[in-house]
XYZ file of C-alpha atoms in Angstrom:
209
model
C 125.951 104.911 98.536
C 123.738 104.567 101.747
C 119.917 103.288 101.673
C 117.970 106.020 103.778
C 115.259 105.192 105.376
C 113.775 108.241 106.544
C 112.620 107.407 110.749
C 109.031 106.378 111.890
C 106.906 109.086 114.282
C 107.216 106.507 117.362
C 103.612 106.070 118.271
C 103.394 104.339 115.521
C 106.224 101.988 116.520
C 105.204 101.653 119.854
C 102.105 100.594 118.551
C 103.729 96.903 116.081
C 105.623 96.993 119.077
C 102.561 96.232 121.660
C 101.030 94.097 118.820
C 104.475 91.753 118.600
C 103.333 91.201 122.399
C 100.087 90.244 121.722
C 98.972 86.472 120.675
C 95.597 87.816 119.291
C 97.119 90.267 117.069
C 99.648 87.649 115.589
C 97.079 84.943 115.338
C 94.471 87.138 113.426
C 94.627 86.366 110.014
C 95.881 89.313 107.785
C 93.349 92.310 105.731
C 93.524 93.582 102.043
C 94.324 97.037 102.101
C 95.581 99.517 99.965
C 95.577 97.096 96.937
C 98.383 95.007 97.765
C 98.048 93.634 101.072
C 95.361 90.393 99.905
C 93.349 88.800 102.702
C 94.591 84.515 103.130
C 94.950 82.803 105.596
C 96.800 84.340 109.967
C 100.549 84.557 109.354
C 101.674 81.083 109.921
C 105.956 82.942 109.274
C 105.338 85.191 112.468
C 103.034 82.614 114.063
C 105.518 80.630 114.117
C 108.602 82.022 114.383
C 111.588 81.114 116.741
C 113.286 84.194 119.429
C 111.646 87.803 119.642
C 110.228 88.754 115.999
C 111.398 92.982 115.989
C 110.706 95.330 113.489
C 112.850 96.919 110.724
C 113.047 99.391 108.090
C 109.968 102.198 107.964
C 109.011 102.581 105.005
C 105.692 105.328 104.028
C 103.322 104.430 102.293
C 102.419 105.973 99.574
C 99.425 106.276 97.985
C 99.258 107.337 94.736
C 94.704 108.175 93.549
C 95.132 108.961 90.303
C 97.377 110.861 87.134
C 96.588 114.497 85.912
C 96.713 115.085 82.337
C 99.444 116.900 82.567
C 101.394 113.637 83.854
C 101.530 115.276 87.478
C 101.032 112.296 90.147
C 98.806 113.045 92.375
C 99.666 111.058 95.877
C 99.419 110.879 99.769
C 100.761 109.069 102.333
C 98.030 106.343 103.926
C 100.476 104.858 107.042
C 103.748 103.350 107.100
C 105.192 99.778 106.786
C 107.272 97.910 108.835
C 109.793 94.223 107.947
C 109.675 91.993 111.094
C 112.392 90.623 111.164
C 113.326 87.050 113.766
C 116.622 85.939 112.707
C 118.098 87.713 111.214
C 115.292 86.726 108.059
C 112.281 89.124 107.906
C 109.624 86.592 108.370
C 106.609 89.092 108.085
C 105.361 92.376 107.781
C 103.188 95.177 109.952
C 100.864 97.920 108.566
C 99.925 101.241 110.472
C 96.966 102.831 109.418
C 96.737 106.810 111.095
C 93.442 107.750 112.318
C 91.447 110.791 114.713
C 93.153 109.283 117.830
C 96.799 108.978 116.929
C 98.813 106.220 114.477
C 96.989 102.446 115.251
C 98.109 98.970 114.498
C 96.489 97.663 111.485
C 97.721 94.334 110.699
C 100.761 91.943 110.116
C 100.471 90.331 106.383
C 103.566 87.884 104.710
C 103.805 87.253 100.693
C 105.067 87.817 98.248
C 106.222 92.227 98.547
C 107.645 91.278 102.181
C 110.341 89.172 100.011
C 109.652 91.470 96.953
C 110.831 94.369 99.201
C 114.026 93.247 101.458
C 115.087 91.813 97.626
C 114.467 95.309 95.926
C 115.895 97.335 99.622
C 118.839 94.551 99.067
C 118.624 96.183 95.275
C 119.099 99.733 96.090
C 122.586 99.886 98.082
C 124.358 98.693 95.437
C 123.323 101.589 93.661
C 125.717 104.362 93.518
C 123.277 106.841 94.305
C 121.527 107.638 97.645
C 118.017 107.892 97.747
C 115.326 108.067 100.689
C 113.816 104.592 100.023
C 109.427 105.090 100.550
C 106.979 102.672 98.867
C 103.819 103.944 96.199
C 101.435 102.207 95.638
C 99.480 101.151 92.528
C 95.822 100.166 93.408
C 93.896 100.696 90.489
C 96.340 98.425 89.035
C 97.575 96.179 92.387
C 100.942 97.158 91.930
C 103.369 98.079 94.805
C 106.525 99.443 94.136
C 109.713 101.043 96.004
C 109.798 104.572 95.804
C 113.786 106.136 95.801
C 113.257 108.801 96.173
C 116.396 111.840 95.592
C 116.260 114.111 98.405
C 117.872 112.096 101.536
C 116.651 114.818 103.461
C 113.082 114.343 103.270
C 110.518 114.306 105.173
C 109.291 111.039 103.813
C 104.769 111.130 105.201
C 104.983 114.258 102.393
C 105.880 115.103 99.021
C 105.252 113.653 95.714
C 107.741 111.593 92.895
C 110.018 113.985 90.854
C 110.554 112.735 87.225
C 113.919 111.599 88.717
C 113.016 109.141 91.106
C 113.235 105.888 90.785
C 110.995 103.661 91.379
C 111.387 99.738 91.066
C 108.335 97.173 90.696
C 107.752 94.821 92.923
C 107.043 91.007 92.133
C 104.163 89.909 90.949
C 103.968 92.949 89.109
C 101.073 93.874 86.335
C 101.844 92.056 83.051
C 103.759 94.235 80.750
C 105.410 95.532 83.609
C 108.965 94.569 84.537
C 109.366 93.605 88.475
C 112.816 94.631 89.416
C 113.685 96.514 87.478
C 114.600 100.789 88.486
C 112.483 103.333 86.342
C 112.431 106.256 86.527
C 109.907 108.417 87.403
C 109.394 110.642 83.826
C 109.051 106.980 81.797
C 106.688 105.557 84.453
C 103.856 107.472 84.447
C 103.244 108.007 80.964
C 102.741 104.376 81.233
C 100.630 104.263 84.221
C 98.806 107.171 82.328
C 97.674 104.110 79.816
C 96.826 101.479 81.549
C 94.207 103.718 84.379
C 92.916 104.405 80.431
C 90.599 102.070 79.309
C 90.155 102.686 75.761
C 93.895 103.094 75.620
C 96.341 100.022 74.445
C 98.795 99.987 77.335
C 102.858 99.536 75.576
C 104.844 97.033 77.638
C 107.723 98.321 79.592
C 111.106 96.491 80.472
C 110.004 93.685 78.213
C 111.818 91.522 75.997
C 112.605 93.873 72.334
């Protein structure tokens, strides 16, 4: 079934296009954000890309700050992420954030989450049900998931994970949680609750029996 990608705010798109045209922005080393983009060297694949680089597949990045005792998640929109393609393949990603003055480019970065995001999106496209694609970060666990929202007409910048939505942990996933295995929110949230409670022993999810 088709995978629905919500439209990104036009100002966010413009900031990424401007950054792609800036040699300084392309050469800058990425900085950590939202608990899942770690600092490293300059994005060499983007810097050395042959041909034009274009932003693709904008995904709203939501952050799971906490899980209430009742199990309901509290999330907030933190920005929009774009895969940067050159020659048909993703060579990097671009992050944008909302500031008091509007949408602003944050940084480019590379690493395993770029490849993992592309892989998870291909998985979602092969599913029989249609979903809206988003990203959900759990900073305390250094965990990033592809959030497949059941309401394809929803505003991608708003809302919270529904019990029947799917979360696909991206590699590298936290120990005991299988990467690239879809989990319903109602199944995964209790596991995350235990992980975020220091006194508890977290159960394994997706591990061999």
